[in-house]
């Protein structure tokens, strides 16, 4: 079990962290040397093995392992080089890996890379979907599908995903506006000329039931069709009432496959339903604070935790999502060295949600815990997101004398729209409020206020036109230079309709109560992002690199909303936030290119954040910085043994923050939700009889829930720090026939109790999913 961290042991922890950092730096230097030596050893072994047919057979068997975790390239044509020669930290999680783990959502797949945490929400709102916090920055608005931004705060399923690509650090050249942390891209399955049928039927703890089907059929020598189907009805192990249900279909038609002109028509439709989780109160957890237990009537006592299975909402709570997208990709090879691509997409995502969140505790009769209650808020979302885009890309390879160029460039036109209807408890006299719940014994039989549209709404839209180009210049077999630049013009329009309320005297009511009042704001600007990277290749299978990249996030860039408040980051007159990333790293493909090893030292900075100054002003001079080390390994270690592992050590700091007062100061404080040390590992071994045994571990260091630096302020704040935790999982699969195998997954083997995510007000959290299991049947034909 994790132990509570005291402010008095920070120095000791810092010392340990520094030792870990030194160890990681040492590992990076050793990695480069060992990679080179391993490459030479492999070359020598291969030369010795050439005449030996038995050894050649072993090599074929190793290559035949279908669940190879190692990826050589990302799916985007904007990247012309293999990963080993790309001067940037990019982690690729292939479907073979997350299928072996029985990971079915994007959030679960992202457990395979370090440095990522999940958020529960801010203030009175509970986050839904893939609420990603990566390298110290909110990344929820930087999720892409096949290189196109995917809108909506929804949970994304992986049934139609070939691989998940995580690019770390600012990457404005790749996709335009974005967070300083980087971005996540889901690469979709496409039709190909190999006939194949595969699928899975599984069930498990929490009334879990799921089925998937993947059928690919070649209709001729150049035409193929692929269909993926999904059906899921599931609860959450150890949690009452929560449901997460999916239905999905994805179709892909490939025309002209294997020819100079190829066309892919792809359709995705997903419907999500169920009862969302509003979390449970944090009372009783290590670090919980309330004055009543410090100096009040219950001083010196520790309250009991609530049962983690408790449900504080209504059975009428719901989360309904309808997501649809249609994509057309046309590729044409002008020559052997020049290819032009055009991608068009229309996407539409509708989310209708009603959720009950828990907030503060009231100690009705302090001496009687059975009387204690917790307030509840009825929250809702009624949001429609739409995107229409057309993107053209050209890749070309050519020589200028002895220098080789591999160029990728193009133009993009993107229209994004978000329509949000404000929902809440109906207005009435007297005002309606949601009845509180019994803290330790909540009931779904309580009266729950309805959630309806209030008449207010907001519509934001951003239109972007962009041009970009990158060039990888190879001077010789050892030296490469990567250059990239992107310029874009954007226009954001934000319109609101609000229902007039009564004004407070002595103000005069000039607009009748209930009148709908409209307002609008516009923002226009030009953004330029760039990157540069130098690569040295001591051998063909390895590289050492240094890189610098930038990104920008303009007003309204993450949520399509604008504000007239001068000190709001979404004010049209405010300069865009600017992210930069400096990185030095090395990458090696060893053991016959079957295992990828990576190491990088990085520093990511985000500027132009608003801070409160000592003179009472608020200005956009704030800065956050995250620096650290990241190590990775992915692929086959030895015959039949493969792994995926990552370790990240980060120093997240607010280098210029609030300093209006000592109590409110954040300057020099840590960035919220950013663990210093994270580790992830998954490995599996395949025996001669086909039995596969696998297992993994994840470690997440303690994280701060606040950036405040004042000891006095922290002393009276609850849940200042979320404790660290380890999680262990295991799996086994066995082929009962040529086409069918059984797979058993056990999650949270040690039944570790930990906080999976916490809201910024620290009143509620998602508890860890208890020890649970799933048994599945996998089939391939």
XYZ file of C-alpha atoms in Angstrom:
781
model
C 0.000 0.000 0.000
C 1.129 3.540 -0.728
C 1.961 5.673 2.282
C 1.072 9.283 2.859
C 3.802 11.673 1.820
C 4.641 14.342 4.395
C 6.028 17.785 3.505
C 8.855 16.957 5.905
C 10.239 14.189 3.680
C 10.427 16.218 0.487
C 14.199 16.633 0.802
C 14.734 12.892 1.095
C 12.456 12.226 -1.855
C 14.239 14.872 -3.909
C 17.543 13.161 -3.207
C 16.149 9.823 -4.363
C 14.748 11.477 -7.478
C 18.127 12.988 -8.269
C 19.739 9.574 -7.915
C 17.179 8.144 -10.320
C 17.904 10.958 -12.762
C 21.657 10.294 -12.620
C 20.968 6.620 -13.136
C 18.762 7.373 -16.150
C 21.392 9.666 -17.674
C 24.027 7.001 -17.181
C 21.732 4.462 -18.825
C 21.372 6.742 -21.825
C 25.121 6.932 -22.372
C 25.500 3.190 -21.890
C 22.653 2.602 -24.325
C 24.466 4.307 -27.156
C 27.640 2.316 -26.522
C 25.890 -1.017 -26.006
C 23.738 -0.442 -29.081
C 26.791 -0.029 -31.274
C 28.503 -3.076 -29.766
C 25.344 -5.161 -30.076
C 25.044 -4.177 -33.721
C 28.583 -5.338 -34.425
C 28.015 -8.597 -32.520
C 24.854 -9.287 -34.480
C 26.629 -8.673 -37.774
C 29.394 -11.100 -36.777
C 26.861 -13.719 -35.650
C 24.883 -13.374 -38.872
C 28.005 -13.926 -40.974
C 28.827 -17.067 -38.978
C 25.254 -18.306 -39.267
C 24.852 -17.920 -43.049
C 25.770 -21.496 -44.034
C 23.937 -23.063 -41.082
C 20.395 -24.041 -42.105
C 19.339 -24.747 -38.529
C 20.117 -21.213 -37.413
C 18.305 -19.846 -40.459
C 15.214 -21.761 -39.390
C 15.362 -20.140 -35.956
C 15.387 -16.714 -37.603
C 12.255 -17.521 -39.593
C 10.428 -18.611 -36.440
C 11.333 -15.395 -34.666
C 10.041 -13.316 -37.555
C 6.834 -15.347 -37.580
C 5.770 -14.225 -34.117
C 2.575 -12.332 -34.897
C 2.531 -10.226 -31.753
C 5.702 -8.278 -32.470
C 5.537 -5.107 -30.409
C 8.148 -3.167 -32.386
C 7.106 -0.597 -34.993
C 9.491 0.780 -37.603
C 7.511 3.798 -38.860
C 4.560 5.987 -38.044
C 1.598 5.999 -40.407
C 1.796 9.662 -41.443
C 3.399 10.513 -44.791
C 4.687 13.694 -43.135
C 7.416 11.512 -41.609
C 9.751 10.305 -44.339
C 12.222 8.495 -42.081
C 11.964 5.336 -39.989
C 11.635 5.856 -36.250
C 15.296 5.057 -35.644
C 16.268 8.101 -37.735
C 13.520 10.472 -36.542
C 14.923 13.140 -34.157
C 11.965 13.136 -31.783
C 10.529 10.948 -29.014
C 7.730 8.966 -30.634
C 6.189 5.900 -28.999
C 4.143 3.507 -31.136
C 1.773 1.043 -29.470
C 0.767 -1.647 -31.947
C -2.516 -3.529 -31.845
C -0.667 -6.767 -31.093
C 0.406 -5.246 -27.784
C -2.864 -3.780 -26.569
C -4.824 -6.831 -27.764
C -2.576 -9.058 -25.680
C -3.311 -6.806 -22.707
C -7.071 -6.837 -23.444
C -6.874 -3.039 -23.609
C -9.887 -1.765 -25.528
C -9.795 2.032 -25.158
C -7.296 4.715 -26.062
C -6.743 5.520 -22.383
C -5.855 1.892 -21.686
C -3.502 1.709 -24.681
C -1.690 4.819 -23.448
C -0.635 2.949 -20.307
C 2.166 1.580 -22.468
C 4.041 4.876 -22.503
C 5.363 6.721 -19.456
C 4.633 10.327 -18.507
C 0.840 10.263 -18.966
C -1.862 10.716 -16.318
C -5.651 11.040 -16.519
C -7.771 13.893 -15.125
C -11.193 13.745 -13.457
C -12.216 17.353 -14.077
C -12.163 20.889 -12.763
C -14.449 22.765 -10.395
C -17.958 21.301 -10.563
C -17.426 19.453 -13.803
C -16.458 15.827 -14.180
C -14.313 15.026 -17.192
C -15.384 12.283 -19.545
C -13.488 10.482 -22.230
C -9.773 10.565 -22.873
C -8.721 13.323 -20.449
C -4.990 13.058 -21.091
C -2.308 14.989 -19.227
C 1.095 14.399 -20.834
C 4.461 15.812 -19.824
C 2.833 18.421 -17.594
C 0.248 19.729 -20.083
C -3.389 19.056 -20.944
C -3.423 17.050 -24.187
C -7.130 16.262 -24.543
C -7.443 18.684 -27.464
C -4.518 17.113 -29.337
C -5.944 13.705 -30.232
C -5.925 12.779 -33.922
C -7.266 9.969 -36.100
C -5.138 9.324 -39.188
C -3.523 12.735 -38.784
C -6.808 14.670 -38.525
C -7.928 16.245 -35.250
C -10.671 14.249 -33.507
C -13.081 16.498 -31.628
C -15.089 15.730 -28.510
C -14.436 14.699 -24.895
C -15.325 11.071 -25.531
C -13.774 7.707 -24.770
C -12.324 6.214 -27.945
C -12.402 2.473 -28.599
C -9.512 0.695 -30.342
C -11.482 -1.944 -32.296
C -10.594 -0.206 -35.588
C -7.084 0.894 -34.611
C -3.917 -0.491 -36.173
C -1.559 1.368 -33.862
C -1.469 4.318 -31.471
C 1.295 6.884 -32.013
C 2.378 9.245 -29.236
C 4.593 12.162 -30.290
C 6.078 13.964 -27.306
C 7.035 17.618 -27.154
C 5.603 20.540 -29.173
C 4.917 19.484 -32.761
C 3.296 22.422 -34.525
C 4.877 21.456 -37.861
C 3.100 18.096 -37.805
C -0.488 19.153 -37.125
C -0.701 22.877 -36.435
C -1.952 24.443 -33.219
C -1.519 22.278 -30.172
C -0.347 21.753 -26.624
C 3.291 21.933 -25.609
C 3.107 18.264 -24.588
C 2.713 16.790 -28.069
C -0.141 14.754 -29.512
C -1.692 11.300 -29.860
C -2.622 9.778 -33.223
C -4.778 6.697 -33.795
C -3.950 4.965 -37.080
C -6.985 3.173 -38.515
C -7.238 -0.249 -40.125
C -7.484 -0.251 -43.926
C -8.448 -2.751 -46.576
C -5.581 -4.776 -48.065
C -5.144 -7.701 -50.474
C -4.671 -10.395 -47.806
C -7.772 -12.458 -47.051
C -8.208 -12.724 -43.292
C -10.867 -13.139 -40.641
C -10.210 -12.535 -36.974
C -12.194 -11.691 -33.899
C -12.714 -12.029 -30.190
C -15.484 -12.994 -27.809
C -14.814 -12.265 -24.141
C -16.489 -11.932 -20.778
C -15.369 -11.158 -17.289
C -15.716 -9.344 -14.002
C -18.122 -6.451 -13.754
C -20.611 -8.175 -16.049
C -18.200 -7.564 -18.934
C -19.248 -8.842 -22.368
C -17.537 -7.895 -25.632
C -17.277 -9.149 -29.192
C -15.261 -7.918 -32.182
C -14.948 -9.102 -35.765
C -12.368 -8.082 -38.390
C -12.954 -9.367 -41.955
C -10.702 -8.461 -44.883
C -11.467 -9.815 -48.353
C -9.731 -9.288 -51.682
C -12.417 -8.901 -54.351
C -9.901 -8.861 -57.208
C -6.204 -8.325 -57.730
C -6.626 -4.603 -57.016
C -9.818 -4.289 -54.950
C -10.398 -5.238 -51.323
C -12.934 -4.593 -48.607
C -12.532 -4.681 -44.833
C -15.206 -4.590 -42.163
C -14.719 -4.279 -38.401
C -17.608 -4.795 -35.984
C -17.890 -4.110 -32.257
C -20.472 -4.889 -29.578
C -19.851 -4.322 -25.866
C -22.048 -4.371 -22.762
C -19.987 -3.853 -19.648
C -19.916 -2.598 -16.124
C -16.867 -1.802 -14.006
C -15.557 -4.384 -11.548
C -16.138 -3.217 -7.988
C -18.377 -0.267 -8.956
C -22.158 -0.325 -8.653
C -24.448 0.760 -11.519
C -21.691 2.053 -13.853
C -22.098 0.928 -17.475
C -19.984 1.380 -20.598
C -21.636 0.060 -23.741
C -20.467 0.319 -27.350
C -21.683 -0.586 -30.798
C -19.447 0.123 -33.774
C -18.934 -0.603 -37.425
C -16.005 0.411 -39.594
C -15.812 -0.217 -43.310
C -12.893 0.251 -45.668
C -12.934 -0.169 -49.447
C -9.603 -0.192 -51.249
C -9.459 0.427 -55.005
C -6.405 0.158 -57.229
C -4.347 -1.543 -54.523
C -0.887 -2.423 -55.769
C -1.168 0.075 -58.652
C 0.071 3.622 -59.157
C -3.308 5.068 -58.140
C -4.915 3.886 -54.923
C -8.197 4.962 -53.345
C -9.408 4.186 -49.814
C -13.000 4.896 -48.790
C -13.342 4.566 -45.010
C -16.445 4.835 -42.849
C -16.576 4.711 -39.047
C -19.712 4.770 -36.926
C -19.672 4.282 -33.153
C -22.528 4.546 -30.657
C -21.719 4.709 -26.959
C -24.208 4.491 -24.102
C -24.284 3.699 -20.417
C -24.271 5.205 -16.940
C -21.255 7.482 -16.321
C -19.200 7.514 -13.143
C -19.350 10.718 -11.085
C -16.696 9.494 -8.670
C -16.761 9.014 -4.903
C -15.822 11.364 -1.999
C -12.194 11.578 -0.885
C -13.058 11.653 2.824
C -10.904 9.299 4.879
C -8.130 8.949 2.309
C -4.522 9.591 3.286
C -4.023 13.347 2.971
C -7.697 14.245 3.389
C -8.154 17.492 5.354
C -11.144 19.164 6.924
C -10.933 21.657 9.754
C -13.413 19.686 11.834
C -10.818 16.902 12.175
C -7.959 19.345 12.826
C -9.327 21.914 15.260
C -13.057 21.277 15.355
C -15.436 18.950 17.153
C -13.726 15.835 15.789
C -10.125 16.977 16.284
C -7.629 14.146 16.246
C -10.034 11.635 14.705
C -9.731 10.054 11.273
C -12.982 9.536 9.353
C -13.711 6.268 7.593
C -13.406 5.985 3.836
C -16.532 5.406 1.806
C -17.082 2.044 0.159
C -15.438 2.194 -3.270
C -18.464 0.472 -4.784
C -20.773 3.351 -3.794
C -22.768 5.055 -6.526
C -23.990 8.573 -5.774
C -25.927 9.199 -8.964
C -29.235 8.293 -10.506
C -29.978 5.290 -12.689
C -31.301 7.846 -15.184
C -27.800 9.310 -15.572
C -26.534 8.613 -19.040
C -23.744 9.228 -21.511
C -24.881 8.838 -25.104
C -22.382 9.414 -27.892
C -22.906 9.081 -31.647
C -19.656 9.460 -33.600
C -19.491 9.169 -37.388
C -16.779 9.965 -39.887
C -16.274 9.360 -43.606
C -12.811 9.604 -45.138
C -11.574 9.461 -48.716
C -7.858 8.950 -49.332
C -6.470 9.127 -52.870
C -2.807 8.338 -53.550
C -0.995 8.540 -56.877
C 2.623 7.714 -57.665
C 3.748 10.309 -60.184
C 7.097 8.514 -60.413
C 8.941 5.975 -58.313
C 10.161 8.834 -56.142
C 7.164 11.193 -56.070
C 3.760 10.476 -54.536
C 0.817 12.823 -54.084
C -1.988 12.159 -51.590
C -5.290 13.845 -50.939
C -7.405 13.203 -47.844
C -10.946 14.459 -47.322
C -12.991 13.866 -44.189
C -16.319 14.797 -42.706
C -16.827 13.936 -39.052
C -19.724 14.480 -36.674
C -19.838 13.625 -32.956
C -22.882 14.212 -30.744
C -22.684 13.791 -26.961
C -25.656 13.914 -24.591
C -24.706 13.351 -20.978
C -26.249 13.697 -17.536
C -23.990 12.908 -14.581
C -24.142 13.333 -10.812
C -20.955 14.591 -9.189
C -20.160 14.648 -5.478
C -18.731 17.675 -3.706
C -18.421 18.841 -0.077
C -19.293 16.850 3.038
C -21.691 18.178 5.697
C -21.293 16.814 9.219
C -24.935 17.085 10.280
C -24.349 15.539 13.678
C -20.569 15.440 14.049
C -20.592 12.553 16.530
C -22.828 10.416 14.292
C -21.204 9.487 10.934
C -24.487 7.915 9.807
C -25.921 11.438 9.586
C -23.159 12.870 7.431
C -24.127 13.885 3.915
C -22.353 14.844 0.719
C -23.647 17.503 -1.657
C -24.276 16.552 -5.247
C -24.316 18.470 -8.510
C -26.356 17.541 -11.545
C -24.051 18.049 -14.499
C -24.717 17.702 -18.174
C -23.275 17.993 -21.638
C -25.149 18.598 -24.862
C -22.459 19.092 -27.469
C -22.237 18.667 -31.225
C -18.792 18.638 -32.898
C -18.232 18.724 -36.642
C -15.115 18.754 -38.792
C -14.647 19.082 -42.559
C -11.154 18.958 -44.015
C -9.218 18.531 -47.215
C -5.486 17.878 -47.027
C -2.994 17.401 -49.855
C 0.484 15.980 -49.296
C 3.418 15.474 -51.665
C 6.435 13.329 -50.863
C 9.497 13.306 -53.084
C 13.017 11.911 -53.033
C 15.740 13.499 -55.142
C 19.449 14.327 -55.176
C 21.277 17.632 -55.510
C 24.751 16.506 -56.354
C 25.917 14.159 -53.622
C 23.214 15.297 -51.191
C 19.964 13.354 -50.887
C 16.647 15.061 -50.082
C 13.472 13.390 -48.799
C 10.759 16.034 -48.842
C 7.214 16.044 -47.498
C 4.991 19.092 -47.978
C 1.429 20.074 -48.506
C -1.566 22.290 -47.918
C -4.501 21.834 -45.545
C -7.957 23.377 -45.262
C -9.838 22.618 -42.045
C -13.250 23.690 -40.735
C -14.083 22.790 -37.119
C -17.336 23.576 -35.336
C -18.570 23.023 -31.792
C -22.150 23.767 -30.724
C -22.777 23.590 -26.970
C -26.184 23.858 -25.334
C -26.050 24.854 -21.671
C -27.923 22.387 -19.505
C -28.830 22.442 -15.830
C -31.547 22.139 -13.248
C -34.663 24.078 -14.388
C -35.070 27.626 -13.117
C -37.888 27.941 -10.602
C -39.074 29.950 -7.602
C -38.009 28.904 -5.062
C -34.829 27.631 -6.666
C -34.522 23.890 -7.184
C -31.513 22.152 -5.697
C -30.292 18.592 -5.714
C -30.819 16.786 -2.429
C -27.622 15.650 -0.708
C -26.744 11.982 -0.420
C -26.026 10.022 2.700
C -22.237 9.914 2.736
C -21.807 6.238 3.568
C -25.094 4.845 2.270
C -26.213 6.683 -0.894
C -29.467 5.678 -2.541
C -30.595 5.729 -6.152
C -34.115 6.097 -4.728
C -33.485 9.740 -3.832
C -35.275 12.463 -5.776
C -33.026 13.676 -8.584
C -33.619 16.978 -10.330
C -34.029 16.806 -14.076
C -31.380 18.330 -16.325
C -32.699 20.374 -19.243
C -31.514 22.973 -21.732
C -31.501 26.415 -20.116
C -31.859 28.377 -23.352
C -28.207 29.442 -23.342
C -25.913 28.175 -26.040
C -22.471 28.796 -27.503
C -21.145 28.031 -30.951
C -17.490 28.229 -31.824
C -15.889 27.543 -35.163
C -12.331 27.689 -36.437
C -11.331 27.814 -40.087
C -7.694 27.045 -40.850
C -5.633 27.148 -44.025
C -2.058 25.950 -43.773
C 1.016 25.153 -45.805
C 3.927 23.075 -44.546
C 7.153 21.489 -45.741
C 9.900 19.347 -44.278
C 13.143 18.055 -45.746
C 15.466 15.351 -44.507
C 18.869 16.120 -45.987
C 21.351 13.230 -46.077
C 24.903 14.472 -46.560
C 26.372 10.985 -46.369
C 25.692 7.684 -44.630
C 26.455 9.216 -41.234
C 24.962 12.725 -41.185
C 21.379 13.932 -41.681
C 19.629 17.262 -41.145
C 15.867 17.495 -40.673
C 14.138 20.839 -41.305
C 10.441 21.630 -41.082
C 8.180 24.681 -41.115
C 4.442 25.276 -41.079
C 2.496 28.484 -41.583
C -1.219 28.708 -40.976
C -3.927 31.323 -40.988
C -6.840 30.757 -38.659
C -10.118 32.492 -37.976
C -12.182 31.688 -34.883
C -15.766 32.868 -34.494
C -17.567 32.524 -31.166
C -21.287 33.272 -30.811
C -23.313 33.030 -27.622
C -26.983 33.251 -26.736
C -27.819 33.847 -23.085
C -31.126 34.218 -21.289
C -31.368 37.558 -19.441
C -31.612 37.235 -15.681
C -32.807 39.700 -13.057
C -30.347 42.454 -12.129
C -29.566 43.492 -8.581
C -30.685 46.928 -7.382
C -29.795 49.753 -7.697
C -29.093 48.629 -11.288
C -32.031 49.199 -13.648
C -33.579 46.255 -15.472
C -33.347 47.463 -19.085
C -33.752 44.049 -20.714
C -36.767 41.970 -19.658
C -35.978 38.804 -17.712
C -35.958 35.757 -19.995
C -34.990 37.673 -23.147
C -32.452 35.832 -25.292
C -29.409 38.047 -25.870
C -26.807 37.312 -28.517
C -23.130 38.264 -28.654
C -20.157 37.390 -30.835
C -16.373 37.566 -30.928
C -13.765 36.976 -33.631
C -10.077 36.133 -33.579
C -7.691 36.061 -36.543
C -3.976 35.459 -36.688
C -1.128 33.755 -38.475
C 0.918 31.077 -36.741
C 4.370 29.863 -37.707
C 5.891 26.720 -36.213
C 9.207 25.140 -37.055
C 11.587 22.363 -36.115
C 15.171 21.415 -36.785
C 17.009 18.201 -36.002
C 20.494 16.912 -36.595
C 21.121 13.173 -36.784
C 24.436 11.322 -36.577
C 24.386 7.648 -37.559
C 27.478 5.835 -36.275
C 26.069 2.646 -37.829
C 23.103 1.858 -40.047
C 21.001 0.593 -37.130
C 21.525 3.499 -34.729
C 21.386 7.268 -34.404
C 22.287 10.076 -32.045
C 20.306 13.275 -32.486
C 19.632 16.772 -31.258
C 16.406 18.639 -32.064
C 14.414 21.795 -31.406
C 10.695 22.216 -32.138
C 7.942 24.753 -31.515
C 4.160 24.948 -31.366
C 1.537 27.629 -30.698
C -1.902 27.581 -29.083
C -3.953 30.694 -29.941
C -7.032 32.027 -28.103
C -9.845 29.517 -28.532
C -7.391 26.972 -29.880
C -8.307 24.242 -27.426
C -12.041 24.768 -26.874
C -13.348 27.094 -29.647
C -14.449 29.668 -27.063
C -13.443 33.338 -26.844
C -13.726 35.769 -23.950
C -13.956 39.535 -23.481
C -12.108 39.289 -20.154
C -8.732 40.959 -20.558
C -6.976 38.421 -18.347
C -8.437 35.335 -20.020
C -6.216 33.231 -22.288
C -9.093 33.099 -24.796
C -9.280 36.862 -25.230
C -8.749 37.571 -28.970
C -6.162 40.269 -28.125
C -3.942 37.876 -26.195
C -0.795 36.471 -27.772
C -0.821 32.703 -28.425
C 0.804 30.458 -25.882
C 4.108 29.223 -27.269
C 5.670 25.839 -26.664
C 9.256 24.791 -27.333
C 11.087 21.499 -26.962
C 14.821 20.880 -26.798
C 15.889 17.270 -27.022
C 19.041 15.173 -27.230
C 18.587 11.466 -27.765
C 19.730 8.212 -29.235
C 17.904 5.301 -30.903
C 19.119 1.815 -31.750
C 17.676 -1.226 -33.510
C 19.572 -4.195 -32.072
C 19.430 -8.002 -32.154
C 18.913 -8.112 -35.910
C 16.638 -5.049 -35.879
C 14.123 -6.886 -33.691
C 14.501 -4.728 -30.573
C 14.281 -0.928 -30.509
C 16.050 0.962 -27.723
C 15.583 4.704 -27.192
C 16.777 7.347 -24.764
C 16.254 11.096 -24.688
C 16.936 14.102 -22.491
C 14.326 16.821 -23.061
C 13.153 20.240 -21.928
C 9.637 21.392 -22.854
C 8.543 24.964 -22.086
C 5.205 26.746 -22.410
C 5.198 30.580 -22.391
C 2.604 33.382 -22.332
C 0.442 31.965 -19.559
C -1.499 34.424 -17.374
C -0.168 35.063 -13.867
C -1.071 37.438 -11.029
C 1.712 39.860 -10.142
C 2.703 41.472 -6.854
C 1.595 44.909 -8.116
C -1.966 43.644 -8.585
C -1.800 43.276 -12.374
C -2.413 40.101 -14.348
C -0.172 39.602 -17.371
C 0.675 36.864 -19.860
C 4.256 36.318 -18.746
C 3.828 32.929 -17.050
C 5.983 29.968 -17.931
C 5.853 26.239 -17.225
C 8.803 23.963 -17.842
C 9.156 20.196 -17.833
C 12.595 18.660 -18.226
C 13.722 15.102 -17.803
C 14.795 11.806 -19.276
C 12.792 9.147 -21.105
C 13.955 5.599 -21.886
C 12.193 2.999 -24.013
C 12.499 -0.544 -25.341
C 10.192 -2.436 -27.677
C 10.482 -5.680 -29.602
C 11.920 -9.188 -29.382
C 14.701 -9.639 -26.834
C 15.494 -13.265 -27.590
C 13.696 -15.993 -29.473
C 10.016 -15.956 -28.419
C 10.461 -13.315 -25.668
C 9.288 -9.805 -26.392
C 8.692 -6.719 -24.341
C 7.577 -3.128 -24.328
C 8.981 -0.900 -21.596
C 9.322 2.783 -20.831
C 10.616 4.942 -18.003
C 10.317 8.697 -17.651
C 11.792 10.988 -15.047
C 10.433 14.535 -15.149
C 11.016 17.760 -13.244
C 7.776 19.739 -13.760
C 8.058 23.320 -12.554
C 6.216 26.618 -12.825
C 9.202 28.836 -13.517
C 7.130 32.042 -13.671
C 3.844 31.874 -11.797
C 1.492 33.766 -9.537
C 3.190 35.961 -6.935
C 0.424 38.402 -6.010
C 0.646 37.155 -2.418
C 2.585 34.602 -0.426
C -0.508 32.468 0.145
C -1.388 32.375 -3.567
C 2.143 32.054 -4.941
C 2.798 29.310 -7.482
C 6.185 30.516 -8.729
C 8.671 27.714 -8.285
C 5.852 25.267 -7.574
C 5.367 21.912 -9.220
C 2.948 21.437 -12.135
C -0.243 19.678 -11.113
C -0.879 16.054 -12.082
C 2.716 15.528 -13.244
C 4.481 12.560 -11.601
C 8.249 12.826 -11.465
C 8.780 9.134 -12.134
C 6.639 6.789 -14.221
C 7.409 3.307 -15.457
C 5.603 0.826 -17.676
C 6.471 -2.738 -18.687
C 4.762 -5.517 -20.570
C 6.471 -8.696 -21.740
C 5.420 -12.130 -22.921
C 7.006 -15.454 -23.801
C 5.752 -17.934 -26.409
C 6.456 -21.622 -25.730
C 6.890 -24.272 -28.412
C 3.368 -25.600 -27.851
C 1.922 -22.146 -28.523
C 1.291 -21.256 -24.895
C 1.887 -17.535 -24.260
C 2.536 -16.242 -20.754
C 2.630 -12.485 -20.296
C 2.655 -9.904 -17.570
C 3.407 -6.315 -16.806
C 3.843 -3.627 -14.225
C 3.096 0.077 -14.058
C 4.403 2.603 -11.573
C 3.106 6.148 -11.141
C 4.888 8.434 -8.709
C 2.998 10.714 -6.339
C 1.507 13.813 -7.962
C 0.633 17.234 -6.596
C -2.971 18.400 -6.760
C -1.918 22.035 -6.413
C 0.941 24.288 -7.491
C 0.849 26.431 -4.355
C 4.184 26.865 -2.590
C 3.097 28.397 0.733
C 3.485 25.939 3.616
C 0.681 27.728 5.493
C -1.699 27.374 2.550
C -0.794 23.718 2.024
C -1.294 22.922 5.714
C -5.034 23.552 5.444
C -5.582 22.063 2.004
C -6.953 18.599 1.427
C -5.263 15.964 -0.739
C -2.183 18.050 -1.448
C -0.478 14.989 -2.845
C -1.855 11.846 -4.476
C 0.170 8.826 -3.304
C 2.228 6.735 -5.708
C 1.231 3.214 -6.708
C 2.248 0.013 -8.496
C -0.119 -2.102 -10.604
C 0.586 -5.635 -11.884
C -1.310 -7.464 -14.641
C -0.950 -10.914 -16.195
C -2.224 -12.942 -19.145
C -2.037 -16.407 -20.636
C -3.238 -17.705 -23.980
C -3.275 -21.201 -25.443
C -4.171 -22.430 -28.951
C -6.852 -25.102 -28.696
C -6.715 -25.503 -32.476
C -5.042 -23.987 -35.499
C -7.573 -21.177 -35.633
C -8.743 -20.719 -32.048
C -6.990 -19.809 -28.827
C -8.179 -18.999 -25.341
C -6.900 -15.909 -23.540
C -7.114 -15.118 -19.838
C -6.263 -11.656 -18.492
C -6.019 -10.793 -14.802
C -5.884 -7.118 -13.894
C -4.482 -5.563 -10.720
C -3.062 -8.827 -9.422
C -2.171 -7.400 -6.013
C -5.604 -5.748 -5.683
C -3.823 -2.439 -5.087
C -5.994 0.367 -3.717
C -5.069 3.696 -5.297
C -6.470 6.908 -6.720
C -6.835 6.455 -10.462
C -7.745 10.124 -10.985
C -8.745 13.097 -8.845
C -10.667 16.273 -9.610
C -8.965 19.643 -9.177
C -11.225 20.518 -6.232
C -10.008 17.258 -4.583
C -13.532 16.421 -3.380
C -13.974 13.289 -5.491
C -11.930 10.625 -7.216
C -12.064 7.482 -9.303
C -10.889 4.495 -7.282
C -8.682 1.821 -8.790
C -10.482 -1.024 -10.524
C -10.257 -3.966 -8.153
C -8.644 -7.282 -9.043
C -10.627 -8.607 -11.992
C -10.397 -11.046 -14.868
C -11.511 -11.598 -18.441
C -11.638 -14.813 -20.436
C -11.720 -14.543 -24.189
C -11.782 -16.663 -27.322
C -9.634 -15.357 -30.194
C -10.167 -16.763 -33.679
C -8.319 -16.283 -36.969
C -8.978 -17.765 -40.401
